[in-house]
mmCIF file of C-alpha atoms in Angstrom:
data_model
loop_
_atom_site.group_PDB
_atom_site.id
_atom_site.type_symbol
_atom_site.label_atom_id
_atom_site.label_comp_id
_atom_site.label_asym_id
_atom_site.label_seq_id
_atom_site.Cartn_x
_atom_site.Cartn_y
_atom_site.Cartn_z
ATOM 1 C CA MET A 2 185.108 57.582 -5.309
ATOM 2 C CA GLU A 3 188.060 56.394 -6.666
ATOM 3 C CA ASN A 4 189.343 53.079 -4.809
ATOM 4 C CA ILE A 5 193.252 52.789 -4.739
ATOM 5 C CA GLY A 6 196.033 50.415 -3.362
ATOM 6 C CA GLY A 7 198.073 51.448 -0.575
ATOM 7 C CA ASN A 8 201.819 52.736 -0.821
ATOM 8 C CA ALA A 9 203.700 55.672 0.800
ATOM 9 C CA LEU A 10 202.718 58.222 -1.922
ATOM 10 C CA VAL A 11 199.218 57.481 -2.149
ATOM 11 C CA ILE A 12 198.592 57.062 1.636
ATOM 12 C CA LYS A 13 200.245 60.420 1.906
ATOM 13 C CA GLU A 14 197.588 61.638 -0.482
ATOM 14 C CA VAL A 15 194.843 60.271 1.384
ATOM 15 C CA ASN A 16 195.952 61.533 4.855
ATOM 16 C CA ILE A 17 196.381 65.288 3.198
ATOM 17 C CA ASN A 18 193.223 64.837 1.741
ATOM 18 C CA LEU A 19 191.214 63.733 5.335
ATOM 19 C CA VAL A 20 193.299 66.993 6.878
ATOM 20 C CA ARG A 21 191.895 69.177 4.022
ATOM 21 C CA ARG A 22 188.129 67.823 4.254
ATOM 22 C CA VAL A 23 188.049 68.802 8.255
ATOM 23 C CA LEU A 24 189.663 72.133 7.877
ATOM 24 C CA LYS A 25 187.165 72.858 4.850
ATOM 25 C CA GLU A 26 184.176 71.704 7.486
ATOM 26 C CA LYS A 27 185.609 72.975 10.514
ATOM 27 C CA LYS A 28 187.211 76.090 8.910
ATOM 28 C CA GLN A 29 189.692 76.252 11.248
ATOM 29 C CA ALA A 30 191.319 73.805 14.024
ATOM 30 C CA THR A 31 194.320 72.504 15.796
ATOM 31 C CA LYS A 32 196.420 69.615 15.302
ATOM 32 C CA LYS A 33 195.029 67.835 17.996
ATOM 33 C CA GLN A 34 191.393 68.382 16.984
ATOM 34 C CA ILE A 35 192.105 67.197 13.367
ATOM 35 C CA ALA A 36 193.814 64.269 14.709
ATOM 36 C CA GLU A 37 190.583 63.583 16.859
ATOM 37 C CA THR A 38 188.364 63.975 13.990
ATOM 38 C CA THR A 39 190.561 61.929 11.324
ATOM 39 C CA GLY A 40 191.722 59.178 13.620
ATOM 40 C CA LEU A 41 195.616 60.358 12.222
ATOM 41 C CA SER A 42 198.321 60.727 14.741
ATOM 42 C CA ILE A 43 199.221 64.259 15.917
ATOM 43 C CA VAL A 44 202.745 63.900 14.148
ATOM 44 C CA THR A 45 201.085 62.780 10.902
ATOM 45 C CA VAL A 46 198.553 65.398 11.034
ATOM 46 C CA GLY A 47 201.673 67.757 11.777
ATOM 47 C CA THR A 48 203.282 66.736 8.496
ATOM 48 C CA MET A 49 200.689 66.750 6.326
ATOM 49 C CA LEU A 50 199.604 70.507 7.830
ATOM 50 C CA GLN A 51 203.550 71.504 6.801
ATOM 51 C CA HIS A 52 202.836 70.197 3.533
ATOM 52 C CA LEU A 53 199.739 72.324 2.756
ATOM 53 C CA VAL A 54 200.978 75.523 4.482
ATOM 54 C CA GLN A 55 204.007 75.284 1.954
ATOM 55 C CA GLN A 56 201.506 74.777 -0.774
ATOM 56 C CA ASN A 57 199.456 77.686 0.780
ATOM 57 C CA GLU A 58 196.446 75.908 0.750
ATOM 58 C CA VAL A 59 196.240 76.007 4.760
ATOM 59 C CA LEU A 60 197.138 79.333 6.759
ATOM 60 C CA GLU A 61 198.385 79.675 9.979
ATOM 61 C CA GLY A 62 195.764 81.414 12.450
ATOM 62 C CA GLY A 63 196.062 82.818 15.714
ATOM 63 C CA LEU A 64 196.823 80.584 18.954
ATOM 64 C CA SER A 65 193.771 78.655 20.807
ATOM 65 C CA SER A 66 192.796 79.985 24.047
ATOM 66 C CA SER A 67 193.936 77.764 26.827
ATOM 67 C CA SER A 68 192.779 76.691 30.522
ATOM 68 C CA GLY A 69 196.228 76.331 31.983
ATOM 69 C CA GLY A 70 198.211 74.548 28.955
ATOM 70 C CA ARG A 71 199.961 75.944 26.219
ATOM 71 C CA PRO A 72 197.930 77.441 23.612
ATOM 72 C CA ALA A 73 197.911 75.590 20.411
ATOM 73 C CA GLN A 74 198.019 76.998 16.898
ATOM 74 C CA GLN A 75 195.090 77.437 14.656
ATOM 75 C CA TYR A 76 195.075 76.407 10.811
ATOM 76 C CA ILE A 77 192.794 77.946 8.569
ATOM 77 C CA TYR A 78 191.627 76.249 5.196
ATOM 78 C CA ASN A 79 192.554 79.121 2.797
ATOM 79 C CA VAL A 80 189.330 79.184 0.313
ATOM 80 C CA ASP A 81 191.118 81.478 -2.382
ATOM 81 C CA TYR A 82 193.698 78.853 -3.135
ATOM 82 C CA ALA A 83 192.005 77.788 -6.245
ATOM 83 C CA LEU A 84 189.317 79.877 -8.032
ATOM 84 C CA ALA A 85 186.760 78.344 -10.472
ATOM 85 C CA LEU A 86 185.151 80.539 -13.425
ATOM 86 C CA ILE A 87 181.515 80.202 -14.609
ATOM 87 C CA LEU A 88 180.340 81.241 -17.834
ATOM 88 C CA PHE A 89 176.678 81.316 -19.430
ATOM 89 C CA PRO A 90 174.860 83.043 -22.150
ATOM 90 C CA PHE A 91 171.131 84.241 -21.818
ATOM 91 C CA GLU A 92 168.991 86.617 -23.621
ATOM 92 C CA LYS A 93 167.578 89.747 -22.296
ATOM 93 C CA ASN A 94 165.635 92.596 -24.339
ATOM 94 C CA GLY A 95 166.673 90.585 -27.558
ATOM 95 C CA LEU A 96 170.253 90.775 -26.782
ATOM 96 C CA ILE A 97 172.547 87.896 -26.062
ATOM 97 C CA LEU A 98 174.816 88.347 -23.126
ATOM 98 C CA ILE A 99 177.314 85.610 -21.518
ATOM 99 C CA ARG A 100 177.268 85.834 -17.868
ATOM 100 C CA HIS A 101 181.112 85.295 -16.330
ATOM 101 C CA THR A 102 181.709 84.832 -12.582
ATOM 102 C CA VAL A 103 184.490 83.875 -10.421
ATOM 103 C CA VAL A 104 184.147 82.292 -7.085
ATOM 104 C CA ASN A 105 186.588 80.723 -4.403
ATOM 105 C CA LEU A 106 186.533 77.571 -3.121
ATOM 106 C CA SER A 107 183.746 78.487 -0.684
ATOM 107 C CA GLY A 108 181.615 79.540 -3.514
ATOM 108 C CA HIS A 109 182.054 83.162 -2.695
ATOM 109 C CA CYS A 110 181.948 85.563 -5.567
ATOM 110 C CA MET A 111 185.265 87.472 -6.708
ATOM 111 C CA HIS A 112 184.380 88.919 -9.720
ATOM 112 C CA GLU A 113 180.824 89.000 -11.961
ATOM 113 C CA ALA A 114 180.001 90.683 -15.037
ATOM 114 C CA GLU A 115 177.803 90.321 -18.155
ATOM 115 C CA VAL A 116 179.097 91.084 -21.763
ATOM 116 C CA LYS A 117 177.006 91.736 -24.724
ATOM 117 C CA VAL A 118 178.024 89.211 -27.591
ATOM 118 C CA GLU A 119 176.773 88.389 -31.291
ATOM 119 C CA ILE A 120 177.604 84.815 -31.478
ATOM 120 C CA ILE A 121 177.805 81.904 -29.214
ATOM 121 C CA ASP A 122 180.727 80.096 -30.282
ATOM 122 C CA LEU A 123 184.402 78.745 -29.132
ATOM 123 C CA ALA A 124 185.965 82.286 -30.054
ATOM 124 C CA THR A 125 183.622 83.943 -28.335
ATOM 125 C CA PHE A 126 184.201 82.271 -24.820
ATOM 126 C CA GLU A 127 187.934 82.110 -25.367
ATOM 127 C CA LYS A 128 187.760 86.353 -25.630
ATOM 128 C CA ILE A 129 186.194 86.151 -22.216
ATOM 129 C CA ILE A 130 188.236 83.322 -20.770
ATOM 130 C CA ASP A 131 191.708 84.563 -21.731
ATOM 131 C CA PRO A 132 192.135 87.757 -19.994
ATOM 132 C CA LEU A 133 190.177 86.675 -16.689
ATOM 133 C CA LEU A 134 192.875 83.879 -16.388
ATOM 134 C CA ILE A 135 195.381 86.558 -16.308
ATOM 135 C CA ALA A 136 193.672 88.463 -14.082
ATOM 136 C CA TYR A 137 192.695 85.448 -11.955
ATOM 137 C CA PRO A 138 195.833 83.136 -12.273
ATOM 138 C CA SER A 139 194.477 80.992 -9.670
ATOM 139 C CA ILE A 140 191.549 79.857 -11.446
ATOM 140 C CA GLN A 141 191.775 76.282 -11.735
ATOM 141 C CA ALA A 142 188.544 75.145 -13.304
ATOM 142 C CA LEU A 143 185.679 76.054 -16.273
ATOM 143 C CA GLY A 144 182.337 75.444 -15.396
ATOM 144 C CA PHE A 145 179.969 76.315 -18.765
ATOM 145 C CA GLY A 146 176.226 76.183 -18.502
ATOM 146 C CA LEU A 147 174.441 76.012 -21.747
ATOM 147 C CA PRO A 148 170.956 74.643 -22.958
ATOM 148 C CA GLY A 149 171.336 71.436 -24.743
ATOM 149 C CA ALA A 150 173.363 68.209 -24.365
ATOM 150 C CA GLU A 151 176.618 66.673 -25.077
ATOM 151 C CA TYR A 152 176.878 63.107 -25.455
ATOM 152 C CA ASP A 153 180.118 60.949 -26.671
ATOM 153 C CA GLY A 154 182.332 64.456 -26.359
ATOM 154 C CA GLU A 155 179.878 66.225 -28.604
ATOM 155 C CA MET A 156 176.905 68.782 -28.637
ATOM 156 C CA ILE A 157 173.951 66.864 -29.600
ATOM 157 C CA VAL A 158 171.512 69.241 -28.815
ATOM 158 C CA SER A 159 171.791 73.243 -28.710
ATOM 159 C CA ASP A 160 170.042 76.323 -28.844
ATOM 160 C CA TYR A 161 173.390 77.469 -30.571
ATOM 161 C CA GLU A 162 173.962 76.459 -33.955
ATOM 162 C CA ALA A 163 177.845 77.192 -34.027
ATOM 163 C CA LEU A 164 178.273 75.025 -31.314
ATOM 164 C CA LEU A 165 176.175 71.598 -32.582
ATOM 165 C CA GLY A 166 178.647 68.872 -33.224
ATOM 166 C CA ILE A 167 181.847 70.561 -31.514
ATOM 167 C CA SER A 168 183.450 68.894 -28.544
ATOM 168 C CA LEU A 169 183.146 71.777 -26.214
ATOM 169 C CA THR A 170 184.606 70.432 -22.855
ATOM 170 C CA GLU A 171 187.328 68.798 -24.859
ATOM 171 C CA HIS A 172 188.382 71.641 -26.617
ATOM 172 C CA PHE A 173 188.521 73.948 -23.553
ATOM 173 C CA ARG A 174 190.345 71.314 -21.516
ATOM 174 C CA ASN A 175 193.285 71.071 -24.002
ATOM 175 C CA ARG A 176 193.286 74.578 -24.780
ATOM 176 C CA TYR A 177 193.557 75.660 -20.587
ATOM 177 C CA GLN A 178 194.699 72.103 -19.535
ATOM 178 C CA LYS A 179 192.174 72.414 -16.731
ATOM 179 C CA PRO A 180 188.923 70.458 -15.521
ATOM 180 C CA VAL A 181 185.921 71.292 -17.481
ATOM 181 C CA VAL A 182 182.304 70.733 -16.771
ATOM 182 C CA MET A 183 179.628 71.472 -18.763
ATOM 183 C CA GLU A 184 176.180 71.262 -17.536
ATOM 184 C CA ASN A 185 172.702 72.472 -19.020
ATOM 185 C CA ASP A 186 170.459 75.293 -17.592
ATOM 186 C CA VAL A 187 167.636 73.087 -16.113
ATOM 187 C CA ASN A 188 170.111 70.241 -14.766
ATOM 188 C CA ALA A 189 172.204 73.142 -13.077
ATOM 189 C CA ALA A 190 169.194 74.833 -11.563
ATOM 190 C CA VAL A 191 168.082 71.597 -9.866
ATOM 191 C CA ILE A 192 171.433 71.089 -8.157
ATOM 192 C CA GLY A 193 171.169 74.548 -7.108
ATOM 193 C CA PHE A 194 167.934 74.176 -5.799
ATOM 194 C CA CYS A 195 168.499 70.697 -4.105
ATOM 195 C CA ASN A 196 171.806 72.441 -2.579
ATOM 196 C CA ARG A 197 170.304 75.632 -1.521
ATOM 197 C CA THR A 198 166.885 73.822 0.375
ATOM 198 C CA GLN A 199 169.185 71.099 1.455
ATOM 199 C CA ALA A 200 167.281 68.310 -0.086
ATOM 200 C CA ALA A 201 167.260 64.853 1.793
ATOM 201 C CA PRO A 202 169.957 62.631 0.153
ATOM 202 C CA ASP A 203 167.092 59.942 -0.997
ATOM 203 C CA SER A 204 164.788 62.509 -2.409
ATOM 204 C CA ALA A 205 163.445 62.696 -5.871
ATOM 205 C CA ILE A 206 162.912 66.075 -7.209
ATOM 206 C CA VAL A 207 161.783 66.982 -10.740
ATOM 207 C CA TYR A 208 162.457 70.800 -11.843
ATOM 208 C CA LEU A 209 160.345 71.762 -14.800
ATOM 209 C CA TYR A 210 161.680 75.185 -16.313
ATOM 210 C CA PHE A 211 159.184 77.048 -18.755
ATOM 211 C CA PRO A 212 160.845 79.584 -21.103
ATOM 212 C CA GLU A 213 158.488 82.361 -22.631
ATOM 213 C CA ARG A 214 159.721 81.500 -26.438
ATOM 214 C CA PHE A 215 160.714 77.670 -25.921
ATOM 215 C CA PRO A 216 159.310 74.483 -24.902
ATOM 216 C CA PRO A 217 160.119 73.420 -21.106
ATOM 217 C CA GLY A 218 162.892 71.286 -20.041
ATOM 218 C CA ALA A 219 163.443 69.326 -16.550
ATOM 219 C CA GLY A 220 166.509 68.403 -14.481
ATOM 220 C CA LEU A 221 165.940 64.985 -12.414
ATOM 221 C CA TYR A 222 167.563 64.508 -9.190
ATOM 222 C CA ILE A 223 167.059 61.086 -7.814
ATOM 223 C CA ASN A 224 168.811 59.843 -4.691
ATOM 224 C CA GLY A 225 171.338 62.865 -4.280
ATOM 225 C CA LYS A 226 172.302 62.691 -7.486
ATOM 226 C CA LEU A 227 171.487 64.697 -11.062
ATOM 227 C CA TYR A 228 170.096 61.839 -13.770
ATOM 228 C CA LYS A 229 171.187 62.161 -17.032
ATOM 229 C CA GLY A 230 169.722 58.704 -18.575
ATOM 230 C CA LYS A 231 171.967 56.748 -21.140
ATOM 231 C CA ARG A 232 172.782 59.648 -23.725
ATOM 232 C CA SER A 233 172.017 62.516 -21.446
ATOM 233 C CA PHE A 234 168.840 63.182 -23.010
ATOM 234 C CA ALA A 235 166.747 62.575 -20.001
ATOM 235 C CA GLY A 236 164.514 65.634 -19.015
ATOM 236 C CA GLU A 237 163.828 66.612 -22.453
ATOM 237 C CA VAL A 238 160.004 66.803 -21.524
ATOM 238 C CA ALA A 239 159.043 68.633 -24.824
ATOM 239 C CA ASN A 240 159.299 65.641 -26.672
ATOM 240 C CA MET A 241 156.605 63.600 -24.628
ATOM 241 C CA PRO A 242 153.528 63.225 -27.213
ATOM 242 C CA LEU A 243 151.361 65.518 -24.885
ATOM 243 C CA GLY A 244 149.498 67.539 -27.861
ATOM 244 C CA ILE A 245 150.630 70.826 -26.153
ATOM 245 C CA PRO A 246 151.741 73.921 -28.130
ATOM 246 C CA TRP A 247 154.432 74.881 -25.985
ATOM 247 C CA GLY A 248 155.764 78.571 -26.796
ATOM 248 C CA GLU A 249 152.750 79.881 -28.275
ATOM 249 C CA GLU A 250 151.329 83.021 -27.061
ATOM 250 C CA SER A 251 147.877 81.743 -27.125
ATOM 251 C CA LEU A 252 149.030 79.230 -24.406
ATOM 252 C CA LEU A 253 150.695 81.990 -22.316
ATOM 253 C CA ALA A 254 147.790 84.320 -22.698
ATOM 254 C CA SER A 255 144.916 81.919 -20.981
ATOM 255 C CA PHE A 256 145.486 81.118 -17.492
ATOM 256 C CA ASP A 257 143.374 78.082 -17.575
ATOM 257 C CA LEU A 258 144.965 76.739 -20.862
ATOM 258 C CA LEU A 259 148.597 76.762 -19.184
ATOM 259 C CA CYS A 260 147.571 75.443 -15.742
ATOM 260 C CA GLU A 261 145.900 72.389 -17.705
ATOM 261 C CA ALA A 262 149.083 71.862 -19.732
ATOM 262 C CA ILE A 263 151.696 72.200 -17.107
ATOM 263 C CA ALA A 264 149.235 69.805 -14.775
ATOM 264 C CA LYS A 265 149.035 67.214 -17.432
ATOM 265 C CA LEU A 266 153.141 67.563 -18.015
ATOM 266 C CA THR A 267 153.412 67.346 -13.984
ATOM 267 C CA VAL A 268 150.961 64.405 -13.756
ATOM 268 C CA SER A 269 152.933 62.674 -16.618
ATOM 269 C CA VAL A 270 156.354 63.010 -14.956
ATOM 270 C CA SER A 271 154.840 61.840 -11.461
ATOM 271 C CA SER A 272 153.225 58.635 -12.872
ATOM 272 C CA VAL A 273 156.845 57.704 -14.250
ATOM 273 C CA LEU A 274 159.201 59.088 -11.495
ATOM 274 C CA ASN A 275 156.771 59.536 -8.242
ATOM 275 C CA PRO A 276 158.969 62.630 -7.094
ATOM 276 C CA ASP A 277 158.629 63.936 -3.718
ATOM 277 C CA SER A 278 158.387 67.532 -5.378
ATOM 278 C CA VAL A 279 157.988 69.101 -8.849
ATOM 279 C CA VAL A 280 159.603 72.350 -8.448
ATOM 280 C CA LEU A 281 158.249 75.016 -11.291
ATOM 281 C CA TYR A 282 159.503 78.058 -12.801
ATOM 282 C CA GLY A 283 158.411 80.505 -15.724
ATOM 283 C CA SER A 284 158.566 84.142 -15.424
ATOM 284 C CA PHE A 285 154.733 84.102 -16.104
ATOM 285 C CA LEU A 286 153.925 81.975 -13.148
ATOM 286 C CA GLN A 287 152.444 83.137 -10.380
ATOM 287 C CA ALA A 288 151.099 81.359 -6.607
ATOM 288 C CA GLU A 289 147.828 81.492 -8.181
ATOM 289 C CA HIS A 290 148.931 79.472 -10.848
ATOM 290 C CA VAL A 291 150.503 76.701 -8.719
ATOM 291 C CA HIS A 292 147.266 76.254 -6.517
ATOM 292 C CA ALA A 293 145.299 75.954 -9.944
ATOM 293 C CA ILE A 294 147.936 73.229 -10.896
ATOM 294 C CA THR A 295 147.880 71.103 -7.535
ATOM 295 C CA GLU A 296 144.093 70.982 -7.804
ATOM 296 C CA LEU A 297 143.964 69.463 -11.249
ATOM 297 C CA CYS A 298 146.859 67.262 -10.341
ATOM 298 C CA SER A 299 145.069 65.977 -7.477
ATOM 299 C CA THR A 300 142.130 64.995 -9.355
ATOM 300 C CA GLN A 301 144.023 62.590 -11.675
ATOM 301 C CA LEU A 302 146.757 61.421 -9.198
ATOM 302 C CA PRO A 303 146.165 59.007 -6.200
ATOM 303 C CA ALA A 304 147.085 60.799 -2.837
ATOM 304 C CA SER A 305 149.972 58.557 -2.228
ATOM 305 C CA ALA A 306 151.639 59.810 -5.550
ATOM 306 C CA MET A 307 150.935 63.317 -5.192
ATOM 307 C CA PRO A 308 154.017 65.248 -5.344
ATOM 308 C CA LYS A 309 154.642 68.526 -3.206
ATOM 309 C CA ILE A 310 154.453 71.268 -6.026
ATOM 310 C CA ILE A 311 156.724 73.979 -5.500
ATOM 311 C CA LEU A 312 157.188 77.212 -7.132
ATOM 312 C CA THR A 313 160.675 79.086 -7.315
ATOM 313 C CA GLU A 314 161.303 82.605 -8.113
ATOM 314 C CA ASP A 315 164.728 82.651 -9.017
ATOM 315 C CA PHE A 316 165.966 80.382 -11.757
ATOM 316 C CA ALA A 317 169.125 82.390 -12.028
ATOM 317 C CA ALA A 318 170.159 82.060 -8.880
ATOM 318 C CA ASP A 319 169.152 78.242 -9.268
ATOM 319 C CA TYR A 320 171.263 77.919 -12.228
ATOM 320 C CA LEU A 321 174.255 79.677 -11.104
ATOM 321 C CA LYS A 322 174.374 78.007 -7.593
ATOM 322 C CA GLY A 323 174.228 74.506 -9.379
ATOM 323 C CA MET A 324 177.217 75.687 -11.655
ATOM 324 C CA ILE A 325 178.930 76.502 -8.802
ATOM 325 C CA VAL A 326 178.364 73.318 -6.904
ATOM 326 C CA GLN A 327 179.176 71.296 -10.412
ATOM 327 C CA THR A 328 182.378 73.527 -11.022
ATOM 328 C CA LEU A 329 183.874 73.155 -7.571
ATOM 329 C CA SER A 330 183.274 69.380 -7.550
ATOM 330 C CA THR A 331 186.207 68.852 -10.281
ATOM 331 C CA LEU A 332 188.724 70.649 -7.778
ATOM 332 C CA GLU A 333 187.635 68.075 -4.618
ATOM 333 C CA PRO A 334 190.047 65.005 -4.341
ATOM 334 C CA ASN A 335 188.400 61.666 -3.898
ATOM 335 C CA LEU A 336 190.167 58.960 -2.913
ATOM 336 C CA GLN A 337 189.682 55.972 -0.843
ATOM 337 C CA LEU A 338 192.152 53.195 0.356
ATOM 338 C CA THR A 339 190.957 50.054 0.084
ATOM 339 C CA LYS A 340 192.193 46.553 1.033
#
């Protein structure tokens, strides 16, 4: 949160943000209701609402019912005032595709499609983004979901060779003059899972993702925040020297070997992070795998350190939800007055 001193323009912006937040939470409210919630005077609330209505960020609704007094004007936050565009590549049946989704400020999907591409590079993304910005001129933020890691503005780890060493977020921020966020797949998935399940703010959750052809990755959610580490390398669990042949067909073909490998990884991360829950996803994982993994872990961890092991069945939904949350967060003003 940005702490700022007090002058007339800054105070006005803070007051606008207070009114904005109340309307987002309540969906609709009267001046009096907003004033009671924010502590602002009705006159100040009226001035802020006038500004927001002029900007089309707030809409005038109907009149509230009254038990005798004059009906009051209802105000509604316009969730279509700004939109966000989320893009992420994935593979299906040997093809490379990019999924692109446009959402409004409530996260409601306005447009969604998949396009087959030959290569993942900056030009490929631009060919998708440019026409979407024309079709949806209210798009105000871009989010990219990519396996890999960015440090000091450059892609230091990526499954796509053409992106290595590229300043992806800076490039698109300069090209489109809009906020840009880049997140890797499993980091976005843990955010989406925690948001969807309303994880407690003080919880610690590890999300382990097991692709069929690549080594696993982890997303770490600690005390209500995504944890990336000093150089955004946290969660690269494939580098842990556990002697596990990740990605080999022989591992996936054996129920026992697979459960032993995942249990070994789960015990390792649990011994370091002591999470409340370890969430597992792999298209090949079933409930019986989770039962066996839980049994193996319970023989190696004390009961007080044993996490709840959960199987999530929709990685794509967790991934998209996390990207929506991260991208929309760039459009949230975060101001606070200090003395």
